Amino acid sequence: MTMKRSLALTLTAALLGGCGAMGAHSGAGGHGGNGATPTHGLVALKSPYAPTETMNRLEAEVKKRNLAVVSRIDHAAAAQRIGQTLRPTELLVFGNPQSGTPLMLCAQIVGIDLPMKALVWADAAGQTWVGYNDPKWLMHRHGARDCPPAEQVGKALASIAEATVAK
């Protein structure tokens, strides 16, 4: 396993573990019943597509917007390699300096959360979700409550996620 992949797995586990420790989630699949809800900084949208198709659509949307795909990590496949079973769970790491640099100018340590990531997973009921960290929440986490570029990046991520799950 490469250092980059190992770091991405560790950060994802820490983020998701920390999110769960921050309080109970509500609604279907633990991420809201209306389709798009922020939960401790995580914005999650229901997808009408199977997990693999959702991830393929997400990757296509990211590339369509000329963002670099850094890595695509299949957590379920990794679990199989150690004899464990995990519902479909796949992470896409992507971005570009035009989006990330302005965020780091607001709070340099936000770099620990960059490039951006989106997770596609199937919950216990078989519902597929796509989720990403709200950039405004990330900036708040790192002490930069007033960072105008976070609003723009958030709109771009919302647009990518909405296009991914659109019928």
GROMACS .gro file of N, CA and C in nm, residues 24-164:
model
  423
   24ALA      N    1  -2.551   1.135   1.756
   24ALA     CA    2  -2.631   1.046   1.674
   24ALA      C    3  -2.677   1.117   1.548
   25HIS      N    4  -2.686   1.042   1.442
   25HIS     CA    5  -2.738   1.093   1.315
   25HIS      C    6  -2.886   1.060   1.310
   26SER      N    7  -2.958   1.135   1.231
   26SER     CA    8  -3.101   1.109   1.220
   26SER      C    9  -3.137   1.065   1.080
   27GLY      N   10  -3.251   1.006   1.068
   27GLY     CA   11  -3.307   0.974   0.937
   27GLY      C   12  -3.254   0.847   0.876
   28ALA      N   13  -3.292   0.826   0.750
   28ALA     CA   14  -3.259   0.705   0.676
   28ALA      C   15  -3.109   0.691   0.658
   29GLY      N   16  -3.059   0.575   0.686
   29GLY     CA   17  -2.918   0.548   0.663
   29GLY      C   18  -2.826   0.627   0.754
   30GLY      N   19  -2.883   0.694   0.853
   30GLY     CA   20  -2.801   0.770   0.944
   30GLY      C   21  -2.756   0.903   0.886
   31HIS      N   22  -2.811   0.945   0.774
   31HIS     CA   23  -2.763   1.070   0.715
   31HIS      C   24  -2.877   1.155   0.664
   32GLY      N   25  -2.990   1.151   0.733
   32GLY     CA   26  -3.101   1.238   0.697
   32GLY      C   27  -3.198   1.170   0.604
   33GLY      N   28  -3.323   1.204   0.617
   33GLY     CA   29  -3.425   1.139   0.538
   33GLY      C   30  -3.465   1.214   0.413
   34ASN      N   31  -3.418   1.339   0.395
   34ASN     CA   32  -3.465   1.417   0.281
   34ASN      C   33  -3.369   1.418   0.163
   35GLY      N   34  -3.262   1.343   0.169
   35GLY     CA   35  -3.174   1.332   0.054
   35GLY      C   36  -3.045   1.409   0.064
   36ALA      N   37  -3.046   1.531   0.115
   36ALA     CA   38  -2.923   1.609   0.124
   36ALA      C   39  -2.919   1.678   0.259
   37THR      N   40  -2.836   1.630   0.348
   37THR     CA   41  -2.830   1.688   0.481
   37THR      C   42  -2.687   1.699   0.529
   38PRO      N   43  -2.653   1.811   0.593
   38PRO     CA   44  -2.520   1.820   0.654
   38PRO      C   45  -2.524   1.757   0.792
   39THR      N   46  -2.428   1.675   0.825
   39THR     CA   47  -2.419   1.612   0.955
   39THR      C   48  -2.276   1.628   1.003
   40HIS      N   49  -2.255   1.720   1.099
   40HIS     CA   50  -2.121   1.744   1.152
   40HIS      C   51  -2.023   1.771   1.038
   41GLY      N   52  -2.065   1.850   0.943
   41GLY     CA   53  -1.977   1.886   0.832
   41GLY      C   54  -1.986   1.796   0.712
   42LEU      N   55  -2.053   1.682   0.726
   42LEU     CA   56  -2.067   1.590   0.614
   42LEU      C   57  -2.198   1.620   0.542
   43VAL      N   58  -2.190   1.647   0.413
   43VAL     CA   59  -2.310   1.666   0.331
   43VAL      C   60  -2.330   1.534   0.257
   44ALA      N   61  -2.448   1.474   0.273
   44ALA     CA   62  -2.475   1.344   0.211
   44ALA      C   63  -2.602   1.352   0.127
   45LEU      N   64  -2.593   1.300   0.005
   45LEU     CA   65  -2.707   1.297  -0.086
   45LEU      C   66  -2.736   1.153  -0.123
   46LYS      N   67  -2.865   1.119  -0.127
   46LYS     CA   68  -2.906   0.987  -0.173
   46LYS      C   69  -2.881   0.977  -0.323
   47SER      N   70  -2.837   0.860  -0.364
   47SER     CA   71  -2.818   0.836  -0.506
   47SER      C   72  -2.918   0.731  -0.553
   48PRO      N   73  -2.978   0.752  -0.670
   48PRO     CA   74  -3.069   0.651  -0.724
   48PRO      C   75  -2.993   0.537  -0.794
   49TYR      N   76  -2.861   0.548  -0.798
   49TYR     CA   77  -2.779   0.451  -0.870
   49TYR      C   78  -2.707   0.358  -0.773
   50ALA      N   79  -2.663   0.244  -0.824
   50ALA     CA   80  -2.582   0.151  -0.745
   50ALA      C   81  -2.450   0.219  -0.709
   51PRO      N   82  -2.382   0.170  -0.606
   51PRO     CA   83  -2.257   0.235  -0.565
   51PRO      C   84  -2.153   0.251  -0.675
   52THR      N   85  -2.127   0.146  -0.752
   52THR     CA   86  -2.024   0.157  -0.857
   52THR      C   87  -2.063   0.259  -0.962
   53GLU      N   88  -2.189   0.257  -1.003
   53GLU     CA   89  -2.234   0.355  -1.102
   53GLU      C   90  -2.228   0.496  -1.045
   54THR      N   91  -2.264   0.512  -0.919
   54THR     CA   92  -2.256   0.643  -0.856
   54THR      C   93  -2.112   0.692  -0.856
   55MET      N   94  -2.018   0.606  -0.818
   55MET     CA   95  -1.877   0.647  -0.817
   55MET      C   96  -1.828   0.679  -0.957
   56ASN      N   97  -1.866   0.600  -1.056
   56ASN     CA   98  -1.826   0.629  -1.194
   56ASN      C   99  -1.881   0.764  -1.240
   57ARG      N  100  -2.005   0.793  -1.203
   57ARG     CA  101  -2.066   0.921  -1.238
   57ARG      C  102  -1.993   1.036  -1.167
   58LEU      N  103  -1.960   1.014  -1.040
   58LEU     CA  104  -1.887   1.116  -0.964
   58LEU      C  105  -1.752   1.144  -1.028
   59GLU      N  106  -1.678   1.039  -1.059
   59GLU     CA  107  -1.547   1.058  -1.120
   59GLU      C  108  -1.559   1.131  -1.254
   60ALA      N  109  -1.660   1.097  -1.333
   60ALA     CA  110  -1.681   1.163  -1.462
   60ALA      C  111  -1.712   1.312  -1.441
   61GLU      N  112  -1.793   1.345  -1.341
   61GLU     CA  113  -1.825   1.486  -1.313
   61GLU      C  114  -1.701   1.564  -1.272
   62VAL      N  115  -1.619   1.503  -1.188
   62VAL     CA  116  -1.496   1.567  -1.143
   62VAL      C  117  -1.405   1.596  -1.263
   63LYS      N  118  -1.386   1.496  -1.348
   63LYS     CA  119  -1.299   1.512  -1.465
   63LYS      C  120  -1.357   1.614  -1.563
   64LYS      N  121  -1.489   1.614  -1.578
   64LYS     CA  122  -1.557   1.707  -1.668
   64LYS      C  123  -1.528   1.853  -1.629
   65ARG      N  124  -1.504   1.875  -1.500
   65ARG     CA  125  -1.477   2.010  -1.449
   65ARG      C  126  -1.327   2.039  -1.439
   66ASN      N  127  -1.248   1.954  -1.505
   66ASN     CA  128  -1.102   1.971  -1.510
   66ASN      C  129  -1.035   1.969  -1.373
   67LEU      N  130  -1.090   1.889  -1.284
   67LEU     CA  131  -1.027   1.868  -1.154
   67LEU      C  132  -0.944   1.741  -1.165
   68ALA      N  133  -0.832   1.738  -1.095
   68ALA     CA  134  -0.744   1.622  -1.099
   68ALA      C  135  -0.795   1.515  -1.003
   69VAL      N  136  -0.804   1.392  -1.053
   69VAL     CA  137  -0.835   1.279  -0.965
   69VAL      C  138  -0.701   1.232  -0.909
   70VAL      N  139  -0.688   1.240  -0.779
   70VAL     CA  140  -0.564   1.202  -0.712
   70VAL      C  141  -0.565   1.052  -0.683
   71SER      N  142  -0.680   1.002  -0.639
   71SER     CA  143  -0.688   0.862  -0.602
   71SER      C  144  -0.834   0.818  -0.595
   72ARG      N  145  -0.855   0.691  -0.625
   72ARG     CA  146  -0.986   0.628  -0.607
   72ARG      C  147  -0.959   0.505  -0.522
   73ILE      N  148  -1.015   0.504  -0.402
   73ILE     CA  149  -0.985   0.400  -0.304
   73ILE      C  150  -1.110   0.317  -0.277
   74ASP      N  151  -1.100   0.188  -0.301
   74ASP     CA  152  -1.211   0.097  -0.277
   74ASP      C  153  -1.190   0.031  -0.141
   75HIS      N  154  -1.256   0.085  -0.040
   75HIS     CA  155  -1.242   0.033   0.097
   75HIS      C  156  -1.295  -0.110   0.108
   76ALA      N  157  -1.402  -0.142   0.037
   76ALA     CA  158  -1.458  -0.277   0.043
   76ALA      C  159  -1.361  -0.380  -0.014
   77ALA      N  160  -1.293  -0.344  -0.121
   77ALA     CA  161  -1.193  -0.435  -0.180
   77ALA      C  162  -1.076  -0.453  -0.084
   78ALA      N  163  -1.037  -0.346  -0.016
   78ALA     CA  164  -0.929  -0.357   0.082
   78ALA      C  165  -0.971  -0.448   0.197
   79ALA      N  166  -1.094  -0.437   0.239
   79ALA     CA  167  -1.145  -0.523   0.347
   79ALA      C  168  -1.142  -0.670   0.305
   80GLN      N  169  -1.177  -0.697   0.180
   80GLN     CA  170  -1.174  -0.835   0.130
   80GLN      C  171  -1.033  -0.893   0.136
   81ARG      N  172  -0.933  -0.808   0.109
   81ARG     CA  173  -0.795  -0.856   0.112
   81ARG      C  174  -0.751  -0.903   0.250
   82ILE      N  175  -0.819  -0.856   0.354
   82ILE     CA  176  -0.785  -0.903   0.489
   82ILE      C  177  -0.892  -0.996   0.544
   83GLY      N  178  -0.976  -1.048   0.455
   83GLY     CA  179  -1.077  -1.146   0.496
   83GLY      C  180  -1.199  -1.087   0.565
   84GLN      N  181  -1.223  -0.958   0.548
   84GLN     CA  182  -1.338  -0.893   0.610
   84GLN      C  183  -1.439  -0.854   0.501
   85THR      N  184  -1.563  -0.834   0.544
   85THR     CA  185  -1.667  -0.791   0.452
   85THR      C  186  -1.713  -0.651   0.491
   86LEU      N  187  -1.717  -0.564   0.392
   86LEU     CA  188  -1.762  -0.426   0.411
   86LEU      C  189  -1.858  -0.395   0.297
   87ARG      N  190  -1.969  -0.331   0.333
   87ARG     CA  191  -2.060  -0.287   0.226
   87ARG      C  192  -1.983  -0.196   0.130
   88PRO      N  193  -2.032  -0.179   0.007
   88PRO     CA  194  -1.962  -0.092  -0.087
   88PRO      C  195  -1.930   0.044  -0.025
   89THR      N  196  -1.803   0.079  -0.029
   89THR     CA  197  -1.753   0.205   0.027
   89THR      C  198  -1.631   0.244  -0.055
   90GLU      N  199  -1.643   0.355  -0.127
   90GLU     CA  200  -1.534   0.396  -0.215
   90GLU      C  201  -1.511   0.547  -0.201
   91LEU      N  202  -1.384   0.586  -0.197
   91LEU     CA  203  -1.346   0.725  -0.177
   91LEU      C  204  -1.279   0.779  -0.303
   92LEU      N  205  -1.319   0.899  -0.343
   92LEU     CA  206  -1.253   0.968  -0.453
   92LEU      C  207  -1.184   1.091  -0.396
   93VAL      N  208  -1.053   1.103  -0.420
   93VAL     CA  209  -0.975   1.218  -0.376
   93VAL      C  210  -0.946   1.300  -0.501
   94PHE      N  211  -0.978   1.431  -0.496
   94PHE     CA  212  -0.966   1.513  -0.616
   94PHE      C  213  -0.949   1.660  -0.579
   95GLY      N  214  -0.907   1.740  -0.677
   95GLY     CA  215  -0.900   1.882  -0.654
   95GLY      C  216  -0.810   1.952  -0.753
   96ASN      N  217  -0.781   2.079  -0.722
   96ASN     CA  218  -0.685   2.157  -0.799
   96ASN      C  219  -0.637   2.274  -0.714
   97PRO      N  220  -0.520   2.327  -0.745
   97PRO     CA  221  -0.466   2.437  -0.664
   97PRO      C  222  -0.552   2.564  -0.667
   98GLN      N  223  -0.629   2.583  -0.774
   98GLN     CA  224  -0.713   2.703  -0.782
   98GLN      C  225  -0.821   2.703  -0.675
   99SER      N  226  -0.863   2.585  -0.631
   99SER     CA  227  -0.963   2.575  -0.525
   99SER      C  228  -0.899   2.564  -0.388
  100GLY      N  229  -0.796   2.483  -0.377
  100GLY     CA  230  -0.736   2.456  -0.247
  100GLY      C  231  -0.651   2.568  -0.192
  101THR      N  232  -0.576   2.635  -0.277
  101THR     CA  233  -0.485   2.740  -0.229
  101THR      C  234  -0.559   2.853  -0.158
  102PRO      N  235  -0.669   2.905  -0.213
  102PRO     CA  236  -0.740   3.011  -0.140
  102PRO      C  237  -0.789   2.966  -0.002
  103LEU      N  238  -0.826   2.839   0.011
  103LEU     CA  239  -0.866   2.789   0.142
  103LEU      C  240  -0.747   2.787   0.238
  104MET      N  241  -0.631   2.745   0.187
  104MET     CA  242  -0.512   2.741   0.272
  104MET      C  243  -0.461   2.881   0.305
  105LEU      N  244  -0.492   2.980   0.221
  105LEU     CA  245  -0.455   3.118   0.254
  105LEU      C  246  -0.539   3.169   0.371
  106CYS      N  247  -0.660   3.117   0.385
  106CYS     CA  248  -0.744   3.150   0.501
  106CYS      C  249  -0.694   3.080   0.627
  107ALA      N  250  -0.656   2.954   0.613
  107ALA     CA  251  -0.605   2.874   0.725
  107ALA      C  252  -0.517   2.765   0.666
  108GLN      N  253  -0.388   2.783   0.677
  108GLN     CA  254  -0.294   2.692   0.612
  108GLN      C  255  -0.315   2.547   0.653
  109ILE      N  256  -0.354   2.524   0.778
  109ILE     CA  257  -0.367   2.385   0.825
  109ILE      C  258  -0.487   2.312   0.767
  110VAL      N  259  -0.572   2.382   0.691
  110VAL     CA  260  -0.680   2.310   0.622
  110VAL      C  261  -0.619   2.214   0.519
  111GLY      N  262  -0.492   2.233   0.489
  111GLY     CA  263  -0.423   2.143   0.396
  111GLY      C  264  -0.429   1.998   0.440
  112ILE      N  265  -0.449   1.971   0.569
  112ILE     CA  266  -0.463   1.833   0.615
  112ILE      C  267  -0.591   1.769   0.558
  113ASP      N  268  -0.689   1.852   0.523
  113ASP     CA  269  -0.815   1.803   0.469
  113ASP      C  270  -0.824   1.816   0.318
  114LEU      N  271  -0.714   1.855   0.254
  114LEU     CA  272  -0.712   1.869   0.109
  114LEU      C  273  -0.618   1.766   0.049
  115PRO      N  274  -0.634   1.726  -0.074
  115PRO     CA  275  -0.741   1.767  -0.163
  115PRO      C  276  -0.878   1.721  -0.112
  116MET      N  277  -0.980   1.771  -0.178
  116MET     CA  278  -1.117   1.736  -0.140
  116MET      C  279  -1.140   1.587  -0.163
  117LYS      N  280  -1.241   1.537  -0.094
  117LYS     CA  281  -1.277   1.395  -0.104
  117LYS      C  282  -1.428   1.382  -0.113
  118ALA      N  283  -1.469   1.274  -0.176
  118ALA     CA  284  -1.611   1.238  -0.175
  118ALA      C  285  -1.618   1.087  -0.152
  119LEU      N  286  -1.711   1.047  -0.068
  119LEU     CA  287  -1.729   0.906  -0.035
  119LEU      C  288  -1.861   0.858  -0.092
  120VAL      N  289  -1.857   0.741  -0.155
  120VAL     CA  290  -1.980   0.676  -0.201
  120VAL      C  291  -1.992   0.547  -0.121
  121TRP      N  292  -2.110   0.524  -0.064
  121TRP     CA  293  -2.129   0.404   0.017
  121TRP      C  294  -2.272   0.356   0.010
  122ALA      N  295  -2.290   0.230   0.046
  122ALA     CA  296  -2.425   0.172   0.058
  122ALA      C  297  -2.449   0.150   0.206
  123ASP      N  298  -2.561   0.199   0.257
  123ASP     CA  299  -2.592   0.180   0.397
  123ASP      C  300  -2.653   0.042   0.422
  124ALA      N  301  -2.689   0.014   0.545
  124ALA     CA  302  -2.739  -0.118   0.582
  124ALA      C  303  -2.868  -0.154   0.509
  125ALA      N  304  -2.944  -0.054   0.466
  125ALA     CA  305  -3.069  -0.079   0.393
  125ALA      C  306  -3.046  -0.092   0.242
  126GLY      N  307  -2.920  -0.077   0.198
  126GLY     CA  308  -2.889  -0.087   0.056
  126GLY      C  309  -2.899   0.044  -0.019
  127GLN      N  310  -2.930   0.153   0.051
  127GLN     CA  311  -2.938   0.285  -0.012
  127GLN      C  312  -2.796   0.335  -0.041
  128THR      N  313  -2.775   0.387  -0.161
  128THR     CA  314  -2.646   0.443  -0.198
  128THR      C  315  -2.644   0.592  -0.164
  129TRP      N  316  -2.530   0.636  -0.113
  129TRP     CA  317  -2.510   0.776  -0.074
  129TRP      C  318  -2.381   0.828  -0.136
  130VAL      N  319  -2.376   0.959  -0.157
  130VAL     CA  320  -2.252   1.027  -0.190
  130VAL      C  321  -2.238   1.141  -0.089
  131GLY      N  322  -2.121   1.151  -0.029
  131GLY     CA  323  -2.102   1.253   0.073
  131GLY      C  324  -1.968   1.322   0.058
  132TYR      N  325  -1.962   1.445   0.108
  132TYR     CA  326  -1.838   1.522   0.105
  132TYR      C  327  -1.837   1.617   0.224
  133ASN      N  328  -1.719   1.665   0.259
  133ASN     CA  329  -1.706   1.761   0.368
  133ASN      C  330  -1.743   1.901   0.319
  134ASP      N  331  -1.827   1.968   0.395
  134ASP     CA  332  -1.864   2.106   0.365
  134ASP      C  333  -1.741   2.194   0.390
  135PRO      N  334  -1.692   2.265   0.288
  135PRO     CA  335  -1.572   2.348   0.306
  135PRO      C  336  -1.586   2.454   0.416
  136LYS      N  337  -1.707   2.508   0.434
  136LYS     CA  338  -1.726   2.606   0.541
  136LYS      C  339  -1.705   2.540   0.678
  137TRP      N  340  -1.749   2.416   0.692
  137TRP     CA  341  -1.728   2.342   0.815
  137TRP      C  342  -1.579   2.316   0.835
  138LEU      N  343  -1.509   2.280   0.726
  138LEU     CA  344  -1.365   2.258   0.736
  138LEU      C  345  -1.294   2.385   0.783
  139MET      N  346  -1.333   2.499   0.728
  139MET     CA  347  -1.269   2.624   0.766
  139MET      C  348  -1.298   2.654   0.913
  140HIS      N  349  -1.420   2.631   0.957
  140HIS     CA  350  -1.455   2.649   1.098
  140HIS      C  351  -1.369   2.559   1.185
  141ARG      N  352  -1.352   2.434   1.143
  141ARG     CA  353  -1.269   2.338   1.216
  141ARG      C  354  -1.128   2.391   1.236
  142HIS      N  355  -1.077   2.462   1.137
  142HIS     CA  356  -0.940   2.510   1.142
  142HIS      C  357  -0.930   2.657   1.185
  143GLY      N  358  -1.037   2.711   1.241
  143GLY     CA  359  -1.033   2.844   1.301
  143GLY      C  360  -1.051   2.960   1.208
  144ALA      N  361  -1.091   2.936   1.084
  144ALA     CA  362  -1.112   3.045   0.988
  144ALA      C  363  -1.261   3.053   0.955
  145ARG      N  364  -1.334   3.121   1.042
  145ARG     CA  365  -1.480   3.126   1.025
  145ARG      C  366  -1.523   3.216   0.909
  146ASP      N  367  -1.437   3.308   0.870
  146ASP     CA  368  -1.471   3.399   0.759
  146ASP      C  369  -1.373   3.375   0.645
  147CYS      N  370  -1.411   3.287   0.555
  147CYS     CA  371  -1.326   3.253   0.441
  147CYS      C  372  -1.415   3.246   0.316
  148PRO      N  373  -1.430   3.360   0.245
  148PRO     CA  374  -1.519   3.363   0.128
  148PRO      C  375  -1.494   3.252   0.025
  149PRO      N  376  -1.370   3.209  -0.001
  149PRO     CA  377  -1.352   3.102  -0.099
  149PRO      C  378  -1.422   2.971  -0.060
  150ALA      N  379  -1.444   2.950   0.069
  150ALA     CA  380  -1.511   2.826   0.112
  150ALA      C  381  -1.653   2.819   0.056
  151GLU      N  382  -1.718   2.932   0.044
  151GLU     CA  383  -1.853   2.936  -0.012
  151GLU      C  384  -1.851   2.891  -0.159
  152GLN      N  385  -1.754   2.941  -0.235
  152GLN     CA  386  -1.742   2.904  -0.377
  152GLN      C  387  -1.710   2.756  -0.393
  153VAL      N  388  -1.617   2.707  -0.314
  153VAL     CA  389  -1.580   2.566  -0.322
  153VAL      C  390  -1.699   2.479  -0.283
  154GLY      N  391  -1.773   2.522  -0.182
  154GLY     CA  392  -1.893   2.449  -0.140
  154GLY      C  393  -1.997   2.441  -0.250
  155LYS      N  394  -2.016   2.551  -0.322
  155LYS     CA  395  -2.111   2.551  -0.433
  155LYS      C  396  -2.065   2.456  -0.543
  156ALA      N  397  -1.935   2.454  -0.571
  156ALA     CA  398  -1.882   2.364  -0.674
  156ALA      C  399  -1.901   2.218  -0.633
  157LEU      N  400  -1.872   2.186  -0.507
  157LEU     CA  401  -1.890   2.048  -0.460
  157LEU      C  402  -2.037   2.008  -0.464
  158ALA      N  403  -2.125   2.099  -0.423
  158ALA     CA  404  -2.269   2.070  -0.427
  158ALA      C  405  -2.313   2.043  -0.571
  159SER      N  406  -2.263   2.122  -0.663
  159SER     CA  407  -2.298   2.104  -0.804
  159SER      C  408  -2.250   1.968  -0.856
  160ILE      N  409  -2.128   1.929  -0.819
  160ILE     CA  410  -2.075   1.798  -0.860
  160ILE      C  411  -2.161   1.687  -0.802
  161ALA      N  412  -2.192   1.695  -0.673
  161ALA     CA  413  -2.270   1.590  -0.608
  161ALA      C  414  -2.411   1.582  -0.667
  162GLU      N  415  -2.473   1.696  -0.690
  162GLU     CA  416  -2.608   1.697  -0.746
  162GLU      C  417  -2.611   1.640  -0.886
  163ALA      N  418  -2.511   1.672  -0.967
  163ALA     CA  419  -2.504   1.617  -1.102
  163ALA      C  420  -2.480   1.465  -1.097
  164THR      N  421  -2.404   1.421  -0.999
  164THR     CA  422  -2.375   1.279  -0.983
  164THR      C  423  -2.503   1.198  -0.958
   0.00000   0.00000   0.00000
